[in-house]
Amino acid sequence: MRFQACTIVRQFLRVQTIYETALLSNCIPKSSFEVTSRFSGSFPVPQSATFLQDDKNAKVVLLGTVHFSKQSIEDVSEIVKHLNPNAILVELCRQRVSLLELDDKQFLEDAKNFDARKFNREAAKGQNFVSGMLHAMLLKTYADIAKELGVAPGGEFRRAYHEMKKIPGCKLFLGDRPIQITIARAFQSLSVYELGQVLYHLTTANPKPLDKHQLEKYKDKDFVQAQFEEITRDVPAFKKIFHVFVDERDKCLAYSIQECVRSVKKPRVLAVVGMGHVDGISKYYGKMKQEHIIPLLVIPPEPLYKVFIRKGLKFTFYFMIFSFFYRLLFG
């Protein structure tokens, strides 16, 4: 049962990771740097980068990255060289911050010879049981994808982290919503029937192996739209899940960037996020208020059927313990 649950969550996280990659809308050629003239004082940036703000108050660059892309890693360094930021924000939360300390070569080696006990032991360090299990499942998901693509996850975030440490006074900000809240909100947004659809799809689907060369297809908007329509046609409930995983997080990330700008003097901010979040962040940046974000950080009350199931299992467990001791004492 525990193995089945882990498989379900890993498949769910895998779908989310690949979906973010699939939201790419523009091609990013290998030599993608060009001077942007939309803003005064602009400097060379990749085509995947956007100036959220470029005025006397702040200079804010939003870099959209392709997860598992070596070019995206180099894009980070190129922008840092020109911007010399005093704050860098990455699309991570505290539960995923360990990605910043991963050793790429060691991770790829471990992924090829996956040791579940080692990964679970490392994941559980300094965390409670739930956070540790979730972290372990995230690592397993990353390991599966890394093994298929030959690239360690989060390389662009690690590069941003290491570049930050080279700049005196530069601060690192974690901009994403806690992953537990996102998963809980996604599943609780579903009805019983929709939840059944999603669980059936995730447990029976046999995803095709990833090919890093085939990922380029996801830069074509028509191809992406066709993929999205196909999966939501088969399982309409995924529309709700993608809303929680993408649109809600776009708002949270936009608000985090706003707070990052507000908290540093003469801000020169680089925000590094997955390409799938760029359009949403650009749309919401400067418009988000605290009252807009607080509801997105709350896990909705459990539906009654879940409460009954949880309490039923709890009392069943207590009854079994009572029955065991009763038979032990009174034969």
PDB file of C-alpha atoms in Angstrom, residues 159-278:
ATOM      1  CA  ARG A 159      24.101  27.897 -10.763  1.00  0.00           C
ATOM      2  CA  ALA A 160      22.094  30.877  -9.460  1.00  0.00           C
ATOM      3  CA  TYR A 161      22.931  29.853  -5.890  1.00  0.00           C
ATOM      4  CA  HIS A 162      26.653  29.567  -6.580  1.00  0.00           C
ATOM      5  CA  GLU A 163      26.688  32.845  -8.502  1.00  0.00           C
ATOM      6  CA  MET A 164      24.945  34.502  -5.553  1.00  0.00           C
ATOM      7  CA  LYS A 165      27.684  33.362  -3.179  1.00  0.00           C
ATOM      8  CA  LYS A 166      30.309  35.084  -5.343  1.00  0.00           C
ATOM      9  CA  ILE A 167      28.612  38.501  -5.055  1.00  0.00           C
ATOM     10  CA  PRO A 168      29.185  40.380  -1.755  1.00  0.00           C
ATOM     11  CA  GLY A 169      25.905  41.308  -0.103  1.00  0.00           C
ATOM     12  CA  CYS A 170      23.744  39.418  -2.582  1.00  0.00           C
ATOM     13  CA  LYS A 171      20.793  37.561  -1.023  1.00  0.00           C
ATOM     14  CA  LEU A 172      18.975  34.404  -2.065  1.00  0.00           C
ATOM     15  CA  PHE A 173      15.165  34.248  -1.926  1.00  0.00           C
ATOM     16  CA  LEU A 174      12.969  31.145  -2.175  1.00  0.00           C
ATOM     17  CA  GLY A 175       9.913  32.247  -4.127  1.00  0.00           C
ATOM     18  CA  ASP A 176       7.689  29.203  -4.425  1.00  0.00           C
ATOM     19  CA  ARG A 177       4.751  28.014  -2.347  1.00  0.00           C
ATOM     20  CA  PRO A 178       5.425  24.955  -0.126  1.00  0.00           C
ATOM     21  CA  ILE A 179       5.001  21.825  -2.227  1.00  0.00           C
ATOM     22  CA  GLN A 180       2.797  20.148   0.415  1.00  0.00           C
ATOM     23  CA  ILE A 181       0.250  22.957   0.126  1.00  0.00           C
ATOM     24  CA  THR A 182       0.247  22.746  -3.665  1.00  0.00           C
ATOM     25  CA  ILE A 183      -0.334  18.987  -3.695  1.00  0.00           C
ATOM     26  CA  ALA A 184      -3.011  19.180  -0.991  1.00  0.00           C
ATOM     27  CA  ARG A 185      -4.867  21.981  -2.785  1.00  0.00           C
ATOM     28  CA  ALA A 186      -4.675  20.125  -6.098  1.00  0.00           C
ATOM     29  CA  PHE A 187      -6.181  16.924  -4.755  1.00  0.00           C
ATOM     30  CA  GLN A 188      -8.768  18.673  -2.586  1.00  0.00           C
ATOM     31  CA  SER A 189      -9.983  20.681  -5.578  1.00  0.00           C
ATOM     32  CA  LEU A 190     -11.289  17.418  -7.052  1.00  0.00           C
ATOM     33  CA  SER A 191     -14.612  15.735  -6.481  1.00  0.00           C
ATOM     34  CA  VAL A 192     -14.733  12.038  -5.549  1.00  0.00           C
ATOM     35  CA  TYR A 193     -15.368  11.121  -9.181  1.00  0.00           C
ATOM     36  CA  GLU A 194     -12.563  13.377 -10.475  1.00  0.00           C
ATOM     37  CA  LEU A 195     -10.146  12.050  -7.862  1.00  0.00           C
ATOM     38  CA  GLY A 196     -10.974   8.524  -9.009  1.00  0.00           C
ATOM     39  CA  GLN A 197     -10.293   9.523 -12.630  1.00  0.00           C
ATOM     40  CA  VAL A 198      -6.928  11.038 -11.784  1.00  0.00           C
ATOM     41  CA  LEU A 199      -5.780   8.172  -9.551  1.00  0.00           C
ATOM     42  CA  TYR A 200      -6.829   5.621 -12.169  1.00  0.00           C
ATOM     43  CA  HIS A 201      -4.920   7.510 -14.865  1.00  0.00           C
ATOM     44  CA  LEU A 202      -1.778   7.930 -12.761  1.00  0.00           C
ATOM     45  CA  THR A 203      -1.690   4.294 -11.651  1.00  0.00           C
ATOM     46  CA  THR A 204      -2.401   2.791 -15.077  1.00  0.00           C
ATOM     47  CA  ALA A 205      -0.561   5.209 -17.361  1.00  0.00           C
ATOM     48  CA  ASN A 206       2.681   3.977 -18.862  1.00  0.00           C
ATOM     49  CA  PRO A 207       4.549   7.187 -19.789  1.00  0.00           C
ATOM     50  CA  LYS A 208       6.942   6.998 -22.709  1.00  0.00           C
ATOM     51  CA  PRO A 209      10.655   7.369 -21.911  1.00  0.00           C
ATOM     52  CA  LEU A 210      11.859  10.963 -22.090  1.00  0.00           C
ATOM     53  CA  ASP A 211      14.301  11.974 -24.804  1.00  0.00           C
ATOM     54  CA  LYS A 212      16.223  15.215 -24.305  1.00  0.00           C
ATOM     55  CA  HIS A 213      16.297  15.706 -28.074  1.00  0.00           C
ATOM     56  CA  GLN A 214      12.519  15.295 -28.301  1.00  0.00           C
ATOM     57  CA  LEU A 215      12.008  17.959 -25.629  1.00  0.00           C
ATOM     58  CA  GLU A 216      12.580  20.570 -28.332  1.00  0.00           C
ATOM     59  CA  LYS A 217       9.109  19.726 -29.630  1.00  0.00           C
ATOM     60  CA  TYR A 218       7.651  21.309 -26.499  1.00  0.00           C
ATOM     61  CA  LYS A 219       8.895  24.692 -27.693  1.00  0.00           C
ATOM     62  CA  ASP A 220       6.255  24.583 -30.425  1.00  0.00           C
ATOM     63  CA  LYS A 221       3.026  26.214 -29.229  1.00  0.00           C
ATOM     64  CA  ASP A 222       0.738  24.122 -31.480  1.00  0.00           C
ATOM     65  CA  PHE A 223       2.357  20.882 -30.299  1.00  0.00           C
ATOM     66  CA  VAL A 224       1.980  21.939 -26.662  1.00  0.00           C
ATOM     67  CA  GLN A 225      -1.668  22.869 -27.159  1.00  0.00           C
ATOM     68  CA  ALA A 226      -2.353  19.518 -28.801  1.00  0.00           C
ATOM     69  CA  GLN A 227      -0.731  17.668 -25.873  1.00  0.00           C
ATOM     70  CA  PHE A 228      -2.703  19.692 -23.344  1.00  0.00           C
ATOM     71  CA  GLU A 229      -6.000  19.107 -25.150  1.00  0.00           C
ATOM     72  CA  GLU A 230      -5.288  15.385 -25.389  1.00  0.00           C
ATOM     73  CA  ILE A 231      -4.630  14.887 -21.680  1.00  0.00           C
ATOM     74  CA  THR A 232      -7.537  17.098 -20.558  1.00  0.00           C
ATOM     75  CA  ARG A 233      -9.845  15.355 -23.025  1.00  0.00           C
ATOM     76  CA  ASP A 234      -8.943  11.996 -21.517  1.00  0.00           C
ATOM     77  CA  VAL A 235      -8.996  13.292 -17.933  1.00  0.00           C
ATOM     78  CA  PRO A 236     -10.841  16.664 -17.643  1.00  0.00           C
ATOM     79  CA  ALA A 237      -9.909  16.871 -13.943  1.00  0.00           C
ATOM     80  CA  PHE A 238      -6.335  17.723 -14.961  1.00  0.00           C
ATOM     81  CA  LYS A 239      -7.560  21.238 -15.806  1.00  0.00           C
ATOM     82  CA  LYS A 240      -8.158  21.812 -12.100  1.00  0.00           C
ATOM     83  CA  ILE A 241      -4.802  20.294 -11.178  1.00  0.00           C
ATOM     84  CA  PHE A 242      -2.912  22.418 -13.690  1.00  0.00           C
ATOM     85  CA  HIS A 243      -4.722  25.514 -12.394  1.00  0.00           C
ATOM     86  CA  VAL A 244      -3.374  24.823  -8.897  1.00  0.00           C
ATOM     87  CA  PHE A 245       0.115  23.843 -10.036  1.00  0.00           C
ATOM     88  CA  VAL A 246       0.584  26.631 -12.571  1.00  0.00           C
ATOM     89  CA  ASP A 247      -1.765  29.619 -12.250  1.00  0.00           C
ATOM     90  CA  GLU A 248      -1.865  29.725  -8.456  1.00  0.00           C
ATOM     91  CA  ARG A 249       1.899  29.395  -8.247  1.00  0.00           C
ATOM     92  CA  ASP A 250       2.321  32.131 -10.875  1.00  0.00           C
ATOM     93  CA  LYS A 251       0.551  34.471  -8.459  1.00  0.00           C
ATOM     94  CA  CYS A 252       2.663  33.323  -5.506  1.00  0.00           C
ATOM     95  CA  LEU A 253       5.895  33.730  -7.466  1.00  0.00           C
ATOM     96  CA  ALA A 254       4.897  37.183  -8.711  1.00  0.00           C
ATOM     97  CA  TYR A 255       4.150  38.260  -5.144  1.00  0.00           C
ATOM     98  CA  SER A 256       7.459  36.811  -3.922  1.00  0.00           C
ATOM     99  CA  ILE A 257       9.346  38.822  -6.548  1.00  0.00           C
ATOM    100  CA  GLN A 258       7.483  41.957  -5.469  1.00  0.00           C
ATOM    101  CA  GLU A 259       8.453  41.325  -1.835  1.00  0.00           C
ATOM    102  CA  CYS A 260      12.048  40.615  -2.862  1.00  0.00           C
ATOM    103  CA  VAL A 261      12.217  43.981  -4.660  1.00  0.00           C
ATOM    104  CA  ARG A 262      10.673  45.733  -1.668  1.00  0.00           C
ATOM    105  CA  SER A 263      13.095  44.223   0.840  1.00  0.00           C
ATOM    106  CA  VAL A 264      16.418  45.210  -0.778  1.00  0.00           C
ATOM    107  CA  LYS A 265      17.897  48.662  -1.378  1.00  0.00           C
ATOM    108  CA  LYS A 266      18.385  49.779  -4.972  1.00  0.00           C
ATOM    109  CA  PRO A 267      17.154  46.364  -6.134  1.00  0.00           C
ATOM    110  CA  ARG A 268      18.787  44.565  -9.022  1.00  0.00           C
ATOM    111  CA  VAL A 269      16.877  41.296  -8.976  1.00  0.00           C
ATOM    112  CA  LEU A 270      17.238  38.140 -11.024  1.00  0.00           C
ATOM    113  CA  ALA A 271      14.306  35.706 -10.772  1.00  0.00           C
ATOM    114  CA  VAL A 272      14.948  32.190 -12.123  1.00  0.00           C
ATOM    115  CA  VAL A 273      11.798  30.160 -12.846  1.00  0.00           C
ATOM    116  CA  GLY A 274      10.571  27.443 -15.165  1.00  0.00           C
ATOM    117  CA  MET A 275       9.562  28.737 -18.601  1.00  0.00           C
ATOM    118  CA  GLY A 276       5.967  27.705 -17.980  1.00  0.00           C
ATOM    119  CA  HIS A 277       5.604  30.386 -15.312  1.00  0.00           C
ATOM    120  CA  VAL A 278       6.939  33.350 -17.308  1.00  0.00           C
TER     121      VAL A 278
END
